[in-house]
Short mmCIF file of C-alpha atoms and ligand atoms in Angstrom, two decimals:
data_model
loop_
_atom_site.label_atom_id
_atom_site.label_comp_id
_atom_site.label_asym_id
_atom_site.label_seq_id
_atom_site.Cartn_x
_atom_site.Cartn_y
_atom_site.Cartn_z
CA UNK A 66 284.64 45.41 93.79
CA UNK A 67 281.96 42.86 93.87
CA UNK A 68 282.74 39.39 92.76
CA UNK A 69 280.66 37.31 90.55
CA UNK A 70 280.84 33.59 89.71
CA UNK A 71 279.56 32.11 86.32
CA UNK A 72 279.66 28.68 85.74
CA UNK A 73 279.49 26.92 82.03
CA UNK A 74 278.60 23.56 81.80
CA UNK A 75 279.65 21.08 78.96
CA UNK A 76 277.11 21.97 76.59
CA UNK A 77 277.47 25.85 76.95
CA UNK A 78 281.42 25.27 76.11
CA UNK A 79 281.49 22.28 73.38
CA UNK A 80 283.53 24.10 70.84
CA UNK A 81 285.39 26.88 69.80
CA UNK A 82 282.45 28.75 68.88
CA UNK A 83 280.58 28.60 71.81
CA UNK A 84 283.60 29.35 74.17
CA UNK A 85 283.40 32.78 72.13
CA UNK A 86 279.91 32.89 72.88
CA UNK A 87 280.78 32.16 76.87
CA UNK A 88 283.60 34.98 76.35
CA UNK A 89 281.24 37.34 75.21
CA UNK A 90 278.74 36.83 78.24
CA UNK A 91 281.63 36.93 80.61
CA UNK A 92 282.71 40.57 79.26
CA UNK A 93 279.04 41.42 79.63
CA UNK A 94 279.50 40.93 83.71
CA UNK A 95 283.32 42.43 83.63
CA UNK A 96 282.19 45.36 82.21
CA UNK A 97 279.09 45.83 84.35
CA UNK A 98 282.38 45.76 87.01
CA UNK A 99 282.68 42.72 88.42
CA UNK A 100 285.60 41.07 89.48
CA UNK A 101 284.58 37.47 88.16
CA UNK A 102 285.69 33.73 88.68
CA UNK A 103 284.52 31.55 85.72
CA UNK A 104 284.25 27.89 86.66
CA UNK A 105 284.08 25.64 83.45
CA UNK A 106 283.26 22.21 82.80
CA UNK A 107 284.85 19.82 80.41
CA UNK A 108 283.49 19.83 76.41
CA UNK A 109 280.13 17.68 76.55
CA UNK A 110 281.14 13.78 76.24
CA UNK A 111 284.66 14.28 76.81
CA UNK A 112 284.46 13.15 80.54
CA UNK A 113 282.44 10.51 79.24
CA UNK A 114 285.46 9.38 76.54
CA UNK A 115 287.96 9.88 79.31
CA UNK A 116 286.18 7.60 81.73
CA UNK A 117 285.56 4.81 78.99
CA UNK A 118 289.07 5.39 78.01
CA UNK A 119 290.64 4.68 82.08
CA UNK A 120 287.99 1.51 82.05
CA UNK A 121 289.29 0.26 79.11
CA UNK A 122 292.91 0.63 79.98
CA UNK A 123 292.00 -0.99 83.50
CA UNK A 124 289.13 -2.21 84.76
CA UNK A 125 290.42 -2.26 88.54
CA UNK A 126 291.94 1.37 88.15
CA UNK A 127 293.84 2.88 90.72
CA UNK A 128 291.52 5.92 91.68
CA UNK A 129 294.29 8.69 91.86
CA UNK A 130 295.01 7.78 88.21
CA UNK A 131 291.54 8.38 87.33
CA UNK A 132 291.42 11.05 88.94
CA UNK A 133 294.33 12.40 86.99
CA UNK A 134 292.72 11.43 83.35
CA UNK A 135 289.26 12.36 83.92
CA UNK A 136 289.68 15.94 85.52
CA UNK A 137 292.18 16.72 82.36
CA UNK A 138 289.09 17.66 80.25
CA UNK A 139 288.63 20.62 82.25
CA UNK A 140 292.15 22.17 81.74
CA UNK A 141 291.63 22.64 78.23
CA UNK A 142 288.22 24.49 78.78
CA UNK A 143 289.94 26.67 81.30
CA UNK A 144 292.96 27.33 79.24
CA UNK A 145 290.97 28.29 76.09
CA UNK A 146 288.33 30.43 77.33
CA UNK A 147 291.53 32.43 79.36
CA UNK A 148 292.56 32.74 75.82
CA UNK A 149 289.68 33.91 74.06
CA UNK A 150 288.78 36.30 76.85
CA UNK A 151 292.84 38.13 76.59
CA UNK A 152 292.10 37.58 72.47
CA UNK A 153 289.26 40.17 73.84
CA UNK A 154 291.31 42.22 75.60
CA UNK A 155 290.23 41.16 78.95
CA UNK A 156 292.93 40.17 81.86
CA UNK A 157 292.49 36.70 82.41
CA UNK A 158 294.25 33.58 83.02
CA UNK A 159 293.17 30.07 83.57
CA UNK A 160 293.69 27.88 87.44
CA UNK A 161 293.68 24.67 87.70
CA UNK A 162 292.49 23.03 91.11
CA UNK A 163 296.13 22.22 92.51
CA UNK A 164 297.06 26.05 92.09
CA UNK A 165 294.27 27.56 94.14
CA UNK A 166 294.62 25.41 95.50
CA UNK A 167 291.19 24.06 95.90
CA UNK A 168 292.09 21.67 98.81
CA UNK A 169 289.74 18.29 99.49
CA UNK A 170 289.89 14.98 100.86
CA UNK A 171 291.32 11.83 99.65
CA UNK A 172 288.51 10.13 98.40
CA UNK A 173 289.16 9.55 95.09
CA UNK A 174 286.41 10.00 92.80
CA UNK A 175 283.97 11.71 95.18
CA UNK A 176 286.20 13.75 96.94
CA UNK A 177 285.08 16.96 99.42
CA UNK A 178 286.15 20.48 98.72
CA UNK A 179 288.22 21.20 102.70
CA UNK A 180 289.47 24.60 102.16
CA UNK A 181 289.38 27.45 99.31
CA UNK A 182 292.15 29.68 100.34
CA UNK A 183 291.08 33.48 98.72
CA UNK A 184 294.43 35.03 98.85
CA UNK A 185 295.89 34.03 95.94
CA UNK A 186 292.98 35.75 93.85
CA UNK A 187 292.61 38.81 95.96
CA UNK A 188 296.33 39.57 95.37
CA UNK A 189 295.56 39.16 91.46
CA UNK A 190 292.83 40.69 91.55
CA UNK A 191 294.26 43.48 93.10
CA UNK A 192 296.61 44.03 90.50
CA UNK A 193 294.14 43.84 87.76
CA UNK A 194 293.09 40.86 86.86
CA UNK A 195 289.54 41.09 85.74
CA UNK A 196 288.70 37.12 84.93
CA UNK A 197 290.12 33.89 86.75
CA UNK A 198 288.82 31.04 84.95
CA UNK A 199 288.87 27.79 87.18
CA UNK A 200 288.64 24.32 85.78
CA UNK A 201 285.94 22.87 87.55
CA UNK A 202 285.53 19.18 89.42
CA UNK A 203 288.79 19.09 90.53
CA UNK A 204 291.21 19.70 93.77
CA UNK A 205 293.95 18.47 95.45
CA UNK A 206 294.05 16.36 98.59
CA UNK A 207 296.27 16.26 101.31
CA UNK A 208 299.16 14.13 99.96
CA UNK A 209 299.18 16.23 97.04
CA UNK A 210 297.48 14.05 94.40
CA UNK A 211 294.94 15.19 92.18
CA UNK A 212 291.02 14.77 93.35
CA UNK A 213 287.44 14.72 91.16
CA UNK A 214 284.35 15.64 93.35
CA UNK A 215 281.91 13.35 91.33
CA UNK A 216 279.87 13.19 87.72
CA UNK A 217 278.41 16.72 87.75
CA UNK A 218 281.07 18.44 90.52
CA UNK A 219 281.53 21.79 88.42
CA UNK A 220 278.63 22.60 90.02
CA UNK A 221 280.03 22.56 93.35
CA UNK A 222 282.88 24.03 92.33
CA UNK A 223 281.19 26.95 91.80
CA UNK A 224 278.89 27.16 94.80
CA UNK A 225 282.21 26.86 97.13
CA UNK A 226 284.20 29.58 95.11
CA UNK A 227 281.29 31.92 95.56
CA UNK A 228 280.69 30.83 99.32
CA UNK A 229 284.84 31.42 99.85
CA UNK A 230 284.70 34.71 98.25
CA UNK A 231 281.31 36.06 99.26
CA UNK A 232 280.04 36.74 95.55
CA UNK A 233 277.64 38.45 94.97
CA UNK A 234 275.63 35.62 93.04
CA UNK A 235 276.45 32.02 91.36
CA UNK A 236 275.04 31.64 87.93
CA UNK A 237 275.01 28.43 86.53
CA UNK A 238 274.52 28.67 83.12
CA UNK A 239 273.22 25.29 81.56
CA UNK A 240 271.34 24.27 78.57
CA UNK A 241 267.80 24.69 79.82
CA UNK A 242 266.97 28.08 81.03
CA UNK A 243 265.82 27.16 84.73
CA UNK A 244 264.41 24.97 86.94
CA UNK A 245 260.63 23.49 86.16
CA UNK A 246 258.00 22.52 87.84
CA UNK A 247 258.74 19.19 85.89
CA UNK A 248 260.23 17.86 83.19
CA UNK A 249 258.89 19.54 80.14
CA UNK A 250 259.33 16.41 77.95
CA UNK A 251 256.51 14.51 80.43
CA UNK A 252 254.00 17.66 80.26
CA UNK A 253 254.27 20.87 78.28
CA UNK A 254 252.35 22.13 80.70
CA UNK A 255 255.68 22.47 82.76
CA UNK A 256 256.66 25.84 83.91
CA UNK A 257 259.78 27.87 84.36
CA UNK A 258 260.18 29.28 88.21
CA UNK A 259 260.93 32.48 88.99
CA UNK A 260 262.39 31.63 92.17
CA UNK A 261 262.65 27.79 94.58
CA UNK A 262 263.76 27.53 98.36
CA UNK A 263 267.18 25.71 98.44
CA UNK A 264 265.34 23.29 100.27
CA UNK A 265 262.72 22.35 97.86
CA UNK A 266 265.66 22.41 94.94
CA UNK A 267 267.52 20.13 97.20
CA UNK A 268 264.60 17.56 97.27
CA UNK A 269 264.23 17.91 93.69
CA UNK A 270 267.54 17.62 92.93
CA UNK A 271 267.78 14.26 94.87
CA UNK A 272 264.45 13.17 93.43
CA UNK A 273 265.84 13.27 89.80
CA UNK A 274 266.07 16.55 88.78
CA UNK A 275 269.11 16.83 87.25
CA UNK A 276 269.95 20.42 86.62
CA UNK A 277 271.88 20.83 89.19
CA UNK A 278 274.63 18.46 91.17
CA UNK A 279 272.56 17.90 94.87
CA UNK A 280 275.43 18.63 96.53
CA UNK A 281 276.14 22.14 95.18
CA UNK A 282 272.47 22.57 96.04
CA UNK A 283 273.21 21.12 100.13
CA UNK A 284 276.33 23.88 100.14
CA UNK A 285 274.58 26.81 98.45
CA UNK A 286 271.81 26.25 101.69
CA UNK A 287 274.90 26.18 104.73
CA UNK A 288 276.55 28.99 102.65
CA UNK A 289 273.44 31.11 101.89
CA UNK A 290 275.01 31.61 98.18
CA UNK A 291 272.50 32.85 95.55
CA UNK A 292 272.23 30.64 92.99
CA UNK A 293 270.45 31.48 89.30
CA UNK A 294 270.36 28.74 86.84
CA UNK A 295 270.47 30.19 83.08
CA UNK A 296 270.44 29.18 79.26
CA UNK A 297 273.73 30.10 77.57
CA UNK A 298 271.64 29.68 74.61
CA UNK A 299 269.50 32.95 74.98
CA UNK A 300 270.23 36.61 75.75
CA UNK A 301 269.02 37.40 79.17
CA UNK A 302 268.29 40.21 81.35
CA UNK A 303 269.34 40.63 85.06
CA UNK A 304 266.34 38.62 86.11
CA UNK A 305 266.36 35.19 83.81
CA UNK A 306 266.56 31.69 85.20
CA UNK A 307 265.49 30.62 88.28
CA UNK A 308 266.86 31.98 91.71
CA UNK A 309 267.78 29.19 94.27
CA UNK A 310 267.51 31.24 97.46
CA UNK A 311 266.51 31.70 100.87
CA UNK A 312 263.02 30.58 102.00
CA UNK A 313 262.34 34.34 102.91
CA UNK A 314 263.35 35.56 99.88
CA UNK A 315 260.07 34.34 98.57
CA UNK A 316 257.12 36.38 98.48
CA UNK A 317 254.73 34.17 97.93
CA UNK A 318 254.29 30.48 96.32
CA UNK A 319 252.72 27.47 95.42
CA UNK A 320 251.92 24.98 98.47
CA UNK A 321 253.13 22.49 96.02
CA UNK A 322 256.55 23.93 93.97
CA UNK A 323 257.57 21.04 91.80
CA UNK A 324 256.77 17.03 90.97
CA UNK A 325 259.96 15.29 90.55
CA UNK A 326 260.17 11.08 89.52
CA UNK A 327 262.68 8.83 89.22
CA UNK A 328 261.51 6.11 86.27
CA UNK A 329 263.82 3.42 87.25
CA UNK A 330 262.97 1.75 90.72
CA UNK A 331 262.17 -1.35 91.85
CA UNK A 332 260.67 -2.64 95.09
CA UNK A 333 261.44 -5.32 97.04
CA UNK A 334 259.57 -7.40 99.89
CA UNK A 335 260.78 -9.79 103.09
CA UNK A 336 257.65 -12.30 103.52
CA UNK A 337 257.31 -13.18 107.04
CA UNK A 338 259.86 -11.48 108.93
CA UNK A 339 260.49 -12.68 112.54
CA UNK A 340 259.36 -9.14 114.35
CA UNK A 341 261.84 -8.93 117.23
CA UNK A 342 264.52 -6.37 118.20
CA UNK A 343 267.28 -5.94 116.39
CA UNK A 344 265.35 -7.48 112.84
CA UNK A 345 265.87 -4.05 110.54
CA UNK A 346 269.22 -3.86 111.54
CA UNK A 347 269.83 -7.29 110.96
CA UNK A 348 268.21 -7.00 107.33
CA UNK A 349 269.50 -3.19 106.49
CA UNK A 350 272.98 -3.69 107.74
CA UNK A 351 274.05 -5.98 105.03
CA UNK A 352 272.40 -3.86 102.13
CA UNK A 353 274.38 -0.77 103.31
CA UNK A 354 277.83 -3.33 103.24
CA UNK A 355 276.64 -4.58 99.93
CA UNK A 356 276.26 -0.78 98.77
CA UNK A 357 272.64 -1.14 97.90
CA UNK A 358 270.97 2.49 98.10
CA UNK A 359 267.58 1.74 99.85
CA UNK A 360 265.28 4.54 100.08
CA UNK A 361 261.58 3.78 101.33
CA UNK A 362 261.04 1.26 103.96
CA UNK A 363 257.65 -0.18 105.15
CA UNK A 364 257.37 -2.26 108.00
CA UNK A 365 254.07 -3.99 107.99
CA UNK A 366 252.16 -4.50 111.67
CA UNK A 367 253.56 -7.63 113.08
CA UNK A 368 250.49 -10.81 113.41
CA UNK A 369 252.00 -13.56 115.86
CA UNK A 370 255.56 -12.14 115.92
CA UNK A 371 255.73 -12.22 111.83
CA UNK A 372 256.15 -9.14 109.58
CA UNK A 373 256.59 -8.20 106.23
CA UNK A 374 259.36 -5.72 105.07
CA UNK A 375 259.12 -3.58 102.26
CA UNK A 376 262.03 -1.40 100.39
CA UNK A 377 262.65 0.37 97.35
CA UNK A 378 265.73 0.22 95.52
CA UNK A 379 267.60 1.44 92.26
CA UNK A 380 266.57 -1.12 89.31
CA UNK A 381 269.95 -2.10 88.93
CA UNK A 382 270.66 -3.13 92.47
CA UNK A 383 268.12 -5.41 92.78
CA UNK A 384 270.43 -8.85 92.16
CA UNK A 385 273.04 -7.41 94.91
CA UNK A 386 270.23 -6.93 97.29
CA UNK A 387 268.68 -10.39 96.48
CA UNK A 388 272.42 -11.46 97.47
CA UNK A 389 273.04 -10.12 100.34
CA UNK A 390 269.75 -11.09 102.03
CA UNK A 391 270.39 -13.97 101.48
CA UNK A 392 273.28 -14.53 102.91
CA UNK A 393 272.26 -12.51 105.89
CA UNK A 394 269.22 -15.73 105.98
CA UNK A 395 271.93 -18.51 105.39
CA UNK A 396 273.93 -17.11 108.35
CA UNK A 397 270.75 -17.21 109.87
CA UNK A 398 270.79 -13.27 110.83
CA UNK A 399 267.56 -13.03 109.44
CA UNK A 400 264.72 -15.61 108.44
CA UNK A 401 261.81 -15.03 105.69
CA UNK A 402 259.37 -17.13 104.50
CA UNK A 403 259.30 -15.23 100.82
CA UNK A 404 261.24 -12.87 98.84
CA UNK A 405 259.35 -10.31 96.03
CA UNK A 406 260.89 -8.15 93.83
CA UNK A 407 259.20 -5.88 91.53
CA UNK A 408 261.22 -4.51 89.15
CA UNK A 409 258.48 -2.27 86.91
CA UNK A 410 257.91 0.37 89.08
CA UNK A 411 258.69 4.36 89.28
CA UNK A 412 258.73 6.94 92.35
CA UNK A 413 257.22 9.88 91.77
CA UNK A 414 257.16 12.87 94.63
CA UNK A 415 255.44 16.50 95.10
CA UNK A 416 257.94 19.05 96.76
CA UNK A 417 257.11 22.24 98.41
CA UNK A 418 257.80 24.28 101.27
CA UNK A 419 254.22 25.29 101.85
CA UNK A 420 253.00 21.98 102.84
CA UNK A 421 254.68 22.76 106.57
CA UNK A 422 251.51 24.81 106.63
CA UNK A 423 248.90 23.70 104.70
CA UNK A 424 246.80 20.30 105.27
CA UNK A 425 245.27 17.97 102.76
CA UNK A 426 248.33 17.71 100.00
CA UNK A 427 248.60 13.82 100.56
CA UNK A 428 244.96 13.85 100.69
CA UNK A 429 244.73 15.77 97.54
CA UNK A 430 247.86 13.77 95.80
CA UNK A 431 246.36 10.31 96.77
CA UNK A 432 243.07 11.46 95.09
CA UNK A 433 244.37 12.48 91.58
CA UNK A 434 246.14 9.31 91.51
CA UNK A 435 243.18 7.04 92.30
CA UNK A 436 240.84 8.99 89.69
CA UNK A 437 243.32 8.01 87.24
CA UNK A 438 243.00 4.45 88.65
CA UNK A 439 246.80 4.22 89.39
CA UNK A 440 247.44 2.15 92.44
CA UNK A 441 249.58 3.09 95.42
CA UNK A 442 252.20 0.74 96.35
CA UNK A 443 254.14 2.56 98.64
CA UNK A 444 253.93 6.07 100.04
CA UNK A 445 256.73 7.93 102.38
CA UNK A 446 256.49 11.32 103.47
CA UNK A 447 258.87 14.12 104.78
CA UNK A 448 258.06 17.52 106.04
CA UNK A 449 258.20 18.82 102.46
CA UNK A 450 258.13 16.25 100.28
CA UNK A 451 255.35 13.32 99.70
CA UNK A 452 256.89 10.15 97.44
CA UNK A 453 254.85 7.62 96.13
CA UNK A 454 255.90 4.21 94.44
CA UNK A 455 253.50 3.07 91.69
CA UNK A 456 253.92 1.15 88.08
CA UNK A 457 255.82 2.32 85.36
CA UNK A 458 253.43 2.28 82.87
CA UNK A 459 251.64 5.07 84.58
CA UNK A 460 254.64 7.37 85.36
CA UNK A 461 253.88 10.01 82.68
CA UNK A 462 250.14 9.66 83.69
CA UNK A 463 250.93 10.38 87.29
CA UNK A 464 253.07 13.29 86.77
CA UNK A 465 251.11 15.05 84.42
CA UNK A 466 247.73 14.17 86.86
CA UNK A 467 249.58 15.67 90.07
CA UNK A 468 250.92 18.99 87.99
CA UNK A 469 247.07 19.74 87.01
CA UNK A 470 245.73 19.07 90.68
CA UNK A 471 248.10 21.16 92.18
CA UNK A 472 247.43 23.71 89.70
CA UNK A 473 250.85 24.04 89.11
CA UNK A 474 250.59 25.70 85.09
CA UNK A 475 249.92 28.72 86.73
CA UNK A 476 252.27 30.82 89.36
N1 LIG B 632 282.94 17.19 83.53
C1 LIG B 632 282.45 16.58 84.72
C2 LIG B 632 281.31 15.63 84.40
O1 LIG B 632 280.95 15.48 83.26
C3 LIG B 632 282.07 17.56 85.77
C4 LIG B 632 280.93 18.49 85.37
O2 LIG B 632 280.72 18.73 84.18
O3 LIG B 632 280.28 19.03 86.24
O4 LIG B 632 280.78 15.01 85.29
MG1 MG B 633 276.22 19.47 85.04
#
């Protein structure tokens, strides 16, 4: 029989009631005759409360500890929605990571799903189980201690139970009934997709989209798992959501699919750089030890063997970074006349598959912005993807500017 995975994030199981409500949707796909695996999340906040409650206890946790508090809120998901579904009649029983087991490394906190053996569910399957509700985010490394995958992991859960058993389709079912082509609260001009290449989700995802955990998106691409994101708010048809799929499985589409932005970056700027070999290592190499996440770099054209060097940066890393280059200069690594950091401004990037083949999108992107008389501070491009760093203040502007140009209201 086919197998089907449905996935229920925090919102879509935050009580009682709505666990019936996920119970009823569940029977929908069992009695369509699927064999299904149902991969919950914990109850929205309670993650949250667990986490506050480890940092409160501890502030230099051990990991495997944390590990062990914060993936509990999943096993009571798990266990009551098993309930509620036999309450319905249907065969079901919960699983909790260790008993799959879903097998990962050891890093605690941000662990790896290794290995999802199948045989355990094929055998209960077999004998007529109809529902095997998983608690999501969770595994169990090699020395046997309990493992989270990250804020957001459920997701991935599900994307490497469906690669493991070959289902037919992932849903993730969510509290916004697909993916955009931006965030509805900046335009409501935003529109639902019907369907998004995994890479163009992936982009978005990384760029601030936050529907769905990146890396769920990175293993639903090597795994070629169909992936529909859903409302577990609305009654749907076969055909609701979006479909995260295969480039070819897309008829035909916007050059430009999305406009993602991320409102919280800052910038920051090496004055007079000495330009020799060896210099962005030299700066880079301590920002990566310091765990500073730097994402555009601009290396200005050297005038008598001086440069400047320009990065971008989350907001809140800006003091480390400041830190760390400077101690790089006081070890005399590295050796700048100046040091800049703007802290006021946002990145915001157009995504789309289609610009592998079509010209002009910078050209056309850098021209909304100036007619809106938003400055350019920093531009980076990829073979799908064009980011731009500008002020904050004209975030919102720039979004909603881009999403007219590239006419992206319409399908
Ligand atoms: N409950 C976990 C979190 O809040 C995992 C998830 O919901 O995906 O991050
Ligand atoms: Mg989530």
């Amino acid at each position: 029989m086919p197998r089907l995975v449905m996935k229920f994030g925090g919102t879509s199981v935050a009580n009682l009631d709505r666990i019936r409500r996920v119970a009823k949707r569940v029977g929908v796909e069992v009695a369509k005759g699927y064999e299904v695996i149902v991969v919950v999340s914990a109850m929205s906040g309670k993650t949250n409360e667990l986490v506050g409650w480890v940092n409160e206890t501890s502030p230099l946790f051990d990991a495997r500890e944390y590990d062990a508090v914060v993936s509990s809120g999943e096993n009571v998901t798990a266990g009551l929605l098993a309930l509620i579904l036999q309450e319905n009649g249907v065969d079901a029983r919960s699983w909790q990571g260790w008993q799959v087991p879903v097998k990962t490394s050891s890093a605690h906190s941000t662990a790896r799903i290794l290995d999802i053996p199948t045989a355990n569910f094929d055998a209960k399957f077999a004998e007529g189980m109809k529902v095997a509700v998983v608690a999501g985010f969770q595994g169990v490394s090699a020395e046997g201690r309990i493992t989270t995958l990250g804020r957001g992991g459920s997701d991935t859960t599900a994307v490497a139970f469906a690669a493991a058993h070959q289902a037919e389709r992932c849903d993730i079912y969510t509290d916004v009934d697909g993916v955009y082509t931006t965030d509805p609260r900046i335009t409501s001009k935003a529109r639902k997709l019907d369907r998004i290449a995994f890479e163009e989700m992936l982009e978005l995802a990384s760029l601030g989209a936050k529907v769905l955990q990146t890396r769920s998106v990175e293993l639903a691409m090597r795994y070629k798992v169909r992936l529909r994101v859903l409302s577990s708010f609305e009654d749907m048809g076969d055909d609701a959501g979006t479909l995260v799929c295969a480039e070819e499985d897309i008829m035909e589409s916007n050059v430009v699919a999305g406009v993602a932005f991320v409102r919280d970056e800052a910038k920051m700027t090496l004055i007079s750089v000495a330009d020799r070999p060896g210099v962005s290592a030299a700066i880079f190499g301590p920002l990566a030890e310091a765990g500073v996440n730097v994402d555009m770099i601009v290396q200005n054209i050297a005038e008598d063997g001086r440069t400047d060097m320009t990065f971008s940066l989350p907001v809140d890393q800006v003091a480390r970074a400041e830190k760390a280059v400077r101690e790089a200069m006081a070890r005399e690594e590295i050796n700048f006349h100046d040091l800049i950091a703007d802290t006021d401004v946002s990145k915001v990037s157009v995504v789309g598959i289609g610009m592998r083949s079509h010209a002009g999108v910078a050209a056309r992107m850098f021209g909304a912005l100036s007619a809106e008389g938003i400055n350019i501070k920093v531009i980076t491009t990829s073979e799908i993807k064009i980011s731009v760093l500008i002020d904050r203040k004209y975030m919102e502007l720039a979004v909603q500017a881009l999403h007219d140009v590239f006419g992206l209201e319409k399908a």
